[in-house]
Structure formats: C-alpha cells, structure tokens
Coordinates of C-alpha atoms in Angstrom, one line a residue:
X1 CA -26.1 31.1 -2.6
X2 CA -22.6 30.7 -4.1
X3 CA -20.9 32.3 -1.0
X4 CA -23.0 30.0 1.3
X5 CA -21.9 26.9 -0.7
X6 CA -18.2 28.0 -0.6
X7 CA -18.4 28.5 3.2
X8 CA -20.0 25.1 3.5
X9 CA -17.3 23.5 1.5
X10 CA -14.5 25.2 3.4
X11 CA -16.0 24.4 6.8
X12 CA -16.4 20.7 5.7
X13 CA -12.8 20.6 4.6
X14 CA -11.5 22.2 7.8
X15 CA -13.6 19.9 10.0
X16 CA -12.5 16.8 8.1
X17 CA -8.8 17.9 8.4
X18 CA -9.0 18.6 12.1
X19 CA -10.8 15.3 12.8
X20 CA -8.1 13.5 10.8
X21 CA -5.2 15.2 12.6
X22 CA -6.6 14.5 16.0
X23 CA -7.6 10.9 15.4
X24 CA -5.0 9.4 13.1
X25 CA -1.6 11.2 13.0
X26 CA 0.4 10.9 16.2
X27 CA -0.4 7.3 17.2
X28 CA -1.0 5.9 13.6
X29 CA 0.9 7.6 10.9
X30 CA 4.1 8.6 12.8
X31 CA 5.0 5.0 13.9
X32 CA 4.2 3.9 10.3
X33 CA 6.5 6.5 8.8
X34 CA 9.3 5.3 11.1
X35 CA 8.7 1.7 10.3
X36 CA 8.6 2.3 6.5
X37 CA 11.9 4.3 6.8
X38 CA 13.5 1.5 8.7
X39 CA 12.6 -1.1 6.1
X40 CA 13.9 1.1 3.3
X41 CA 17.1 2.0 5.1
X42 CA 18.0 -1.2 7.1
X43 CA 16.9 -4.1 4.9
X44 CA 19.4 -4.9 2.1
X45 CA 18.2 -4.3 -1.5
X46 CA 19.4 -7.8 -2.4
X47 CA 16.7 -9.3 -0.1
X48 CA 14.0 -7.8 -2.3
X49 CA 15.4 -9.1 -5.6
X50 CA 17.0 -12.4 -4.7
X51 CA 13.7 -14.1 -4.0
X52 CA 11.9 -13.1 -7.2
X53 CA 14.0 -14.9 -9.8
X54 CA 12.7 -16.7 -12.8
X55 CA 11.4 -20.3 -12.5
X56 CA 14.8 -21.5 -13.9
X57 CA 16.6 -20.1 -10.8
X58 CA 17.0 -21.9 -7.5
X59 CA 14.3 -19.8 -5.8
X60 CA 11.1 -21.7 -5.8
X61 CA 8.3 -20.1 -7.7
X62 CA 5.9 -20.2 -4.7
X63 CA 8.4 -18.2 -2.6
X64 CA 8.9 -15.7 -5.5
X65 CA 5.2 -15.1 -5.7
X66 CA 4.7 -14.7 -1.9
X67 CA 7.7 -12.4 -1.7
X68 CA 6.5 -10.3 -4.6
X69 CA 2.9 -10.2 -3.2
X70 CA 4.1 -8.9 0.2
X71 CA 6.8 -6.6 -1.2
X72 CA 4.8 -3.5 -0.3
X73 CA 5.5 -4.3 3.3
X74 CA 9.2 -3.9 2.6
X75 CA 9.4 -1.1 0.1
X76 CA 7.0 1.9 0.5
X77 CA 6.2 3.2 -2.9
X78 CA 3.3 4.7 -4.8
X79 CA 1.8 3.6 -8.2
X80 CA 4.3 5.9 -10.0
X81 CA 7.5 5.0 -8.0
X82 CA 6.8 1.3 -8.6
X83 CA 7.2 1.6 -12.3
X84 CA 11.0 1.9 -12.6
X85 CA 11.4 -0.8 -10.0
X86 CA 9.1 -3.1 -12.0
X87 CA 11.0 -2.4 -15.2
X88 CA 14.3 -3.1 -13.4
X89 CA 13.4 -6.4 -11.8
X90 CA 11.7 -7.6 -15.1
X91 CA 14.7 -6.8 -17.3
X92 CA 17.2 -8.2 -14.8
X93 CA 15.6 -11.6 -14.5
X94 CA 12.5 -11.7 -12.3
X95 CA 9.8 -14.1 -13.4
X96 CA 7.0 -12.5 -15.4
X97 CA 4.3 -13.6 -12.9
X98 CA 6.2 -12.5 -9.8
X99 CA 7.1 -9.2 -11.5
X100 CA 3.4 -8.5 -12.2
X101 CA 2.5 -9.4 -8.6
X102 CA 5.2 -7.0 -7.5
X103 CA 3.8 -4.3 -9.8
X104 CA 0.4 -4.6 -8.1
X105 CA 1.5 -5.2 -4.5
X106 CA 4.1 -2.4 -4.3
X107 CA 1.6 0.4 -4.0
X108 CA -1.4 -1.8 -3.1
X109 CA 0.0 -3.4 0.1
X110 CA 1.9 -0.9 2.2
X111 CA 2.9 -0.5 5.8
X112 CA 1.4 3.0 5.8
X113 CA -2.0 2.2 4.2
X114 CA -2.9 -0.7 6.5
X115 CA -2.8 1.2 9.9
X116 CA -4.3 4.2 8.2
X117 CA -7.2 2.1 6.8
X118 CA -7.6 0.5 10.3
X119 CA -7.9 3.8 12.1
X120 CA -10.3 5.3 9.5
X121 CA -12.4 2.3 8.4
X122 CA -11.8 -0.2 11.2
X123 CA -9.2 -2.9 12.0
X124 CA -11.3 -5.8 10.6
X125 CA -11.9 -4.0 7.3
X126 CA -8.1 -3.2 7.0
X127 CA -7.0 -6.7 7.7
X128 CA -9.4 -8.3 5.2
X129 CA -8.3 -5.7 2.6
X130 CA -4.7 -6.6 3.3
X131 CA -5.4 -10.4 2.9
X132 CA -7.5 -9.8 -0.3
X133 CA -4.7 -7.6 -1.7
X134 CA -2.1 -10.3 -1.2
X135 CA -4.4 -12.9 -2.8
X136 CA -5.1 -10.5 -5.7
X137 CA -1.4 -9.9 -6.3
X138 CA -0.7 -13.6 -6.6
X139 CA -3.9 -14.3 -8.6
X140 CA -3.1 -11.5 -11.1
X141 CA 0.5 -12.7 -11.5
X142 CA -0.5 -16.3 -12.0
X143 CA -3.2 -15.3 -14.5
X144 CA -0.8 -13.1 -16.5
X145 CA 1.9 -15.8 -16.5
X146 CA -0.5 -18.5 -17.7
X147 CA -2.0 -16.3 -20.3
X148 CA 1.3 -15.2 -21.8
X149 CA 3.5 -18.2 -20.9
X150 CA 4.2 -18.9 -24.6
X151 CA 5.3 -15.4 -25.3
X152 CA 7.8 -14.9 -22.5
X153 CA 11.4 -15.8 -23.4
X154 CA 13.6 -15.7 -20.3
X155 CA 16.7 -16.1 -22.3
X156 CA 16.2 -12.7 -23.8
X157 CA 16.9 -11.1 -20.4
X158 CA 20.2 -11.3 -18.5
X159 CA 20.0 -12.8 -15.1
X160 CA 20.1 -10.6 -12.0
X161 CA 22.7 -10.7 -9.3
X162 CA 23.5 -8.4 -6.5
X163 CA 26.9 -7.6 -5.1
X164 CA 27.7 -9.2 -1.7
X165 CA 26.5 -7.2 1.2
X166 CA 29.1 -5.9 3.6
X167 CA 29.6 -8.3 6.6
X168 CA 28.0 -7.4 9.8
X169 CA 28.0 -8.8 13.4
X170 CA 24.2 -8.3 13.5
X171 CA 22.2 -11.6 13.3
X172 CA 18.8 -12.2 11.8
X173 CA 17.5 -12.5 15.4
X174 CA 18.7 -9.0 16.2
X175 CA 16.9 -7.6 13.1
X176 CA 13.7 -9.5 14.0
X177 CA 13.7 -8.2 17.5
X178 CA 14.2 -4.6 16.3
X179 CA 11.5 -4.7 13.7
X180 CA 9.1 -6.5 16.0
X181 CA 9.5 -3.8 18.6
X182 CA 9.0 -1.1 16.0
X183 CA 5.9 -2.9 14.6
X184 CA 4.4 -3.2 18.1
X185 CA 4.5 0.6 18.4
X186 CA 2.2 0.8 15.4
X187 CA 0.0 -2.0 16.6
X188 CA -0.4 -0.4 20.0
X189 CA -1.1 3.0 18.4
X190 CA -4.0 1.7 16.3
X191 CA -5.4 -0.9 18.8
X192 CA -9.0 -0.3 19.9
X193 CA -8.0 0.2 23.6
X194 CA -8.3 3.1 26.0
X195 CA -6.0 6.1 25.5
X196 CA -4.1 5.8 28.8
X197 CA -3.2 2.1 28.1
X198 CA -2.4 3.0 24.5
X199 CA 0.0 5.8 25.4
X200 CA 1.7 3.5 28.0
X201 CA 2.2 0.7 25.5
X202 CA 3.4 3.1 22.8
X203 CA 5.9 4.6 25.2
X204 CA 7.2 1.2 26.4
X205 CA 7.7 -0.1 22.8
X206 CA 9.3 3.1 21.7
X207 CA 11.9 2.9 24.5
X208 CA 12.5 -0.8 23.6
X209 CA 12.9 0.1 19.9
X210 CA 15.4 2.9 20.8
X211 CA 17.4 0.5 22.9
X212 CA 17.5 -2.2 20.2
X213 CA 18.4 0.3 17.5
X214 CA 21.3 1.7 19.5
X215 CA 22.4 -1.8 20.5
X216 CA 22.4 -3.4 17.0
X217 CA 22.8 -0.6 14.4
X218 CA 25.7 1.8 13.9
X219 CA 25.4 5.5 13.6
X220 CA 25.4 5.6 9.8
X221 CA 22.6 3.1 9.7
X222 CA 20.5 5.0 12.2
X223 CA 21.2 8.2 10.3
X224 CA 20.0 6.6 7.1
X225 CA 16.9 5.4 8.9
X226 CA 16.1 8.9 10.1
X227 CA 16.8 10.2 6.6
X228 CA 14.4 7.8 5.0
X229 CA 11.7 8.5 7.5
X230 CA 12.0 12.2 6.9
X231 CA 11.8 11.6 3.1
X232 CA 8.6 9.7 3.6
X233 CA 7.1 12.4 5.8
X234 CA 8.2 15.1 3.3
X235 CA 6.9 13.3 0.3
X236 CA 3.6 11.9 1.6
X237 CA 2.4 14.0 4.6
X238 CA 1.7 17.3 2.8
X239 CA -0.1 15.6 -0.1
X240 CA -2.1 13.4 2.4
X241 CA -3.3 16.5 4.3
X242 CA -4.2 18.2 1.1
X243 CA -6.2 15.1 0.0
X244 CA -8.0 14.9 3.4
X245 CA -8.9 18.6 3.1
X246 CA -10.0 18.1 -0.5
X247 CA -12.2 15.1 0.3
X248 CA -13.9 17.2 3.0
X249 CA -14.4 20.1 0.5
X250 CA -16.0 17.6 -2.0
X251 CA -18.6 16.2 0.4
X252 CA -21.1 19.1 0.0
X253 CA -20.8 18.8 -3.8
X254 CA -21.7 15.1 -4.1
X255 CA -25.4 14.3 -3.6
X256 CA -25.8 11.5 -1.1
X257 CA -28.6 10.1 -3.3
X258 CA -26.2 9.7 -6.2
X259 CA -23.7 7.6 -4.3
X260 CA -26.4 5.6 -2.6
X261 CA -28.2 4.9 -5.9
X262 CA -25.1 3.8 -7.8
X263 CA -23.1 2.0 -5.1
X264 CA -25.4 1.7 -2.1
X265 CA -26.1 -2.0 -2.8
X266 CA -23.7 -4.8 -3.2
X267 CA -24.1 -5.7 -6.8
X268 CA -21.7 -6.5 -9.6
X269 CA -22.5 -3.3 -11.3
X270 CA -22.0 -1.2 -8.1
X271 CA -18.6 -2.9 -7.5
X272 CA -17.6 -2.3 -11.1
X273 CA -18.5 1.4 -10.9
X274 CA -16.4 1.8 -7.7
X275 CA -13.5 -0.1 -9.2
X276 CA -13.6 1.9 -12.5
X277 CA -13.6 5.1 -10.4
X278 CA -10.4 3.9 -8.8
X279 CA -8.9 3.4 -12.2
X280 CA -9.9 6.7 -13.7
X281 CA -9.4 9.0 -10.7
X282 CA -5.8 9.0 -9.6
X283 CA -5.1 9.9 -6.0
X284 CA -1.6 10.0 -4.4
X285 CA -0.6 7.3 -2.0
X286 CA -2.9 7.0 1.0
X287 CA -5.3 9.7 -0.1
X288 CA -7.7 7.0 -1.3
X289 CA -8.4 6.2 2.4
X290 CA -10.0 9.5 3.4
X291 CA -11.7 9.5 0.0
X292 CA -13.1 6.0 0.8
X293 CA -14.3 7.3 4.2
X294 CA -16.1 10.1 2.4
X295 CA -17.8 7.6 0.1
X296 CA -18.8 5.5 3.0
X297 CA -20.4 8.5 4.8
X298 CA -22.3 9.3 1.6
X299 CA -23.8 5.8 1.5
X300 CA -21.4 3.5 -0.4
X301 CA -21.9 -0.1 0.5
X302 CA -18.8 -1.9 2.1
X303 CA -18.6 -4.2 -0.9
X304 CA -18.0 -1.6 -3.6
X305 CA -15.9 0.3 -1.0
X306 CA -13.6 -2.7 -0.9
X307 CA -13.5 -2.9 -4.7
X308 CA -12.5 0.7 -4.9
X309 CA -9.7 0.4 -2.3
X310 CA -8.3 -2.8 -3.9
X311 CA -8.1 -1.3 -7.4
X312 CA -7.3 2.4 -6.7
X313 CA -3.7 2.1 -5.3
X314 CA -2.4 -0.3 -8.0
X315 CA -3.7 1.1 -11.2
X316 CA -4.4 4.4 -12.9
X317 CA -4.5 5.6 -16.5
X318 CA -1.0 7.1 -16.0
X319 CA 0.3 3.8 -14.7
X320 CA -1.1 1.8 -17.6
X321 CA 0.4 4.2 -20.1
X322 CA 3.9 3.6 -18.6
X323 CA 3.4 -0.1 -18.1
X324 CA 2.4 -0.3 -21.8
X325 CA 5.9 0.8 -22.8
X326 CA 7.4 -2.0 -20.8
X327 CA 5.2 -5.0 -21.5
X328 CA 3.4 -3.7 -24.7
X329 CA -0.4 -3.2 -25.3
X330 CA -1.7 -6.7 -25.2
X331 CA -0.2 -7.6 -21.8
X332 CA -1.1 -4.1 -20.4
X333 CA -4.8 -4.5 -21.4
X334 CA -4.9 -8.0 -19.9
X335 CA -3.3 -6.7 -16.7
X336 CA -5.9 -3.9 -16.4
X337 CA -8.8 -6.4 -17.1
X338 CA -7.5 -8.9 -14.6
X339 CA -7.1 -6.3 -11.9
X340 CA -10.6 -4.9 -12.4
X341 CA -12.1 -8.3 -12.6
X342 CA -10.4 -9.6 -9.5
X343 CA -11.1 -6.4 -7.7
X344 CA -14.8 -6.4 -8.5
X345 CA -15.1 -10.1 -7.6
X346 CA -13.3 -9.6 -4.3
X347 CA -15.4 -6.7 -3.3
X348 CA -18.6 -8.4 -4.3
X349 CA -17.7 -11.5 -2.3
X350 CA -16.7 -9.4 0.7
X351 CA -20.0 -7.7 0.6
X352 CA -21.9 -11.0 0.6
X353 CA -20.0 -13.0 3.1
X354 CA -17.9 -10.8 5.4
X355 CA -19.9 -7.6 6.0

C-alpha cells in the first residue's frame, strides 16, 4: 500500500513537471526572464526612488502611489528580497503609504508571475489578478497612511537623493521602443493563438528586439542585461521546477473532498481560509502559481483561488517578522490585517461578479 502510494505520488509529480515544461517554459518564462533582466539592468535605480518621495517633496502623492503599486513590473523580487529595499526607501525619505504599497507590490506584481499565471490559469484570470493587485497595493498603502498619519514624523528621516546618472545619447523613445519589442515577445508567446503563428511572431519580435538592443545599448549594458537574466534564471528556475514537482507529488495526498468542502464555494469563510493558507504556507516566487493550479484541479472555487494568489506572494510569517523590526508591532499587525481583509474581499467580489 505504501509503495503504491509512493509510486502514485512520484508519477503525479513527474507528469505535472513534464506538462509544465512543455506548456509554459520556452514561450512563456524565457521571454519573461529576459524582460525582467532588462528592467533590472537597463532602467536607472534613480527612476525607482525619485517618484516615491514623501508628500513634502515635489512628486505628487498620486504619482508616488501609482509608481509604488506598479514597482513589481520594474524590479523583480520575492517577498524576502523586497524587505531590505523597503527598509531602504522608508529610511531614505519615501512616503509611508507609498513605501507600504511598494512592500506589497514588489513581490505581488511581477513581470514573471503575470505571464505564468496567464499560461496556467488563463489570460483573463491573470489580467484581473494584476489589476486587483495594483488596486490592493494602493488601498493598503492609503489605509496604513490614514491609520498612522499622526505617528509618522517625516523630519526624523533624511531625504533621499540619487547621484546624477551618466549622460547618454539614448532617448526615452529609444528605450520605449526596445522594451515594447521585448514585451511583445512575451505577449506573443502567451497569446491564445495557433503554434505556427505564435512561433512566427515570437521570432519576428525577437529579431526586432536584438536589432534595437544592438542599436541603442552599448556592450557593457547588453552584458549587464545578460548577466541579470542569468541571475534570475539561476535563482528562480530550479526552485520553480522543484515547486512544480512538489505540487504534483502533493496531489494524491490531498483529498478532493476536503478542498471542495472548505473552498469549493465562494463564501467569505472560504476566501479567508484560502488567504490564511497563503499567509502561513510560504512558497518561493512563482511557485504559488502551480500550487494554485493544483488547488483549482482539486475543486477550489475561483474566488478563494484569487484570494490565495493575491495574498500569498506579498506576505508570510517570515516577512511579517522582519517587517516588525522596521515599522514595529502595531503597524505590522495592521499591515497583515489590511492585506488579509482586502485580499478576502477582492477574491469574494471576483467570485461573485467576474467568474
């Protein structure tokens, strides 16, 4: 009996891994890795920080919130890597609300997770999740700022300034063209179209990206881009494959009736259970997507599934322990409650109106 169960688990894990490799890697993850590497290597660090200043700075608060809420599209980090960045921008002058939005959005809204979610759970689900994540980041930041506005003393922190970037002949238009072509590779690779057309478009956009890269960036910048891309692959890909295999191994161990009974309906309780699981069970970046796919196959309703995916990347017990050392227990508890509350509400509303 035990040998039969082990064989069943291993077979399930291998089948899940093979399915993932054939369906999601070449035309989904590979372009996303290159795009993330380009953002990290070719967009100046000052761009990230200069738009997140305190309300006393020249930057408008609305721009600061929007920039913070979409920061994950510029810097590709996990819930652990975001912590020193959050501490840095907070201590160096970022507004409290935008800094909190940045803390959530960094790992919760990433270039890698959106195409992966689209390929596994569907493009519509992925785009709604992206929109809800941005809204949640802003909502959590605003709620935290309003809750603790009387306890934040901006004068206690020195302002933040970046050294001037080295001058370049490259214009903003050049960068926009390059990143647009690179993004189109990923869009074509994940589009619901036939394989021949998909391969043709990916090839055309790849050639265009290569031309624009060689035309507008020097050898050192291109080398840095390749280096950052390799670092992402080395850091994320092995863990992601392990997570996919582990999710397949877990399937035979989880009774379908349990998942269906707890989260098979779109109720507040079901969404809360899914969100709490995302808080307690820490998964490395992107592993939550194949785990969510497993839950869906076991009977989880799309509403609780959305709650789980909204909460899981941005918070874990480990994250909260570190955040507590930066903003202290009261603010940390409020951050966790707001995240869970908004995540449950978003998933519940999604299950009612958008499924």
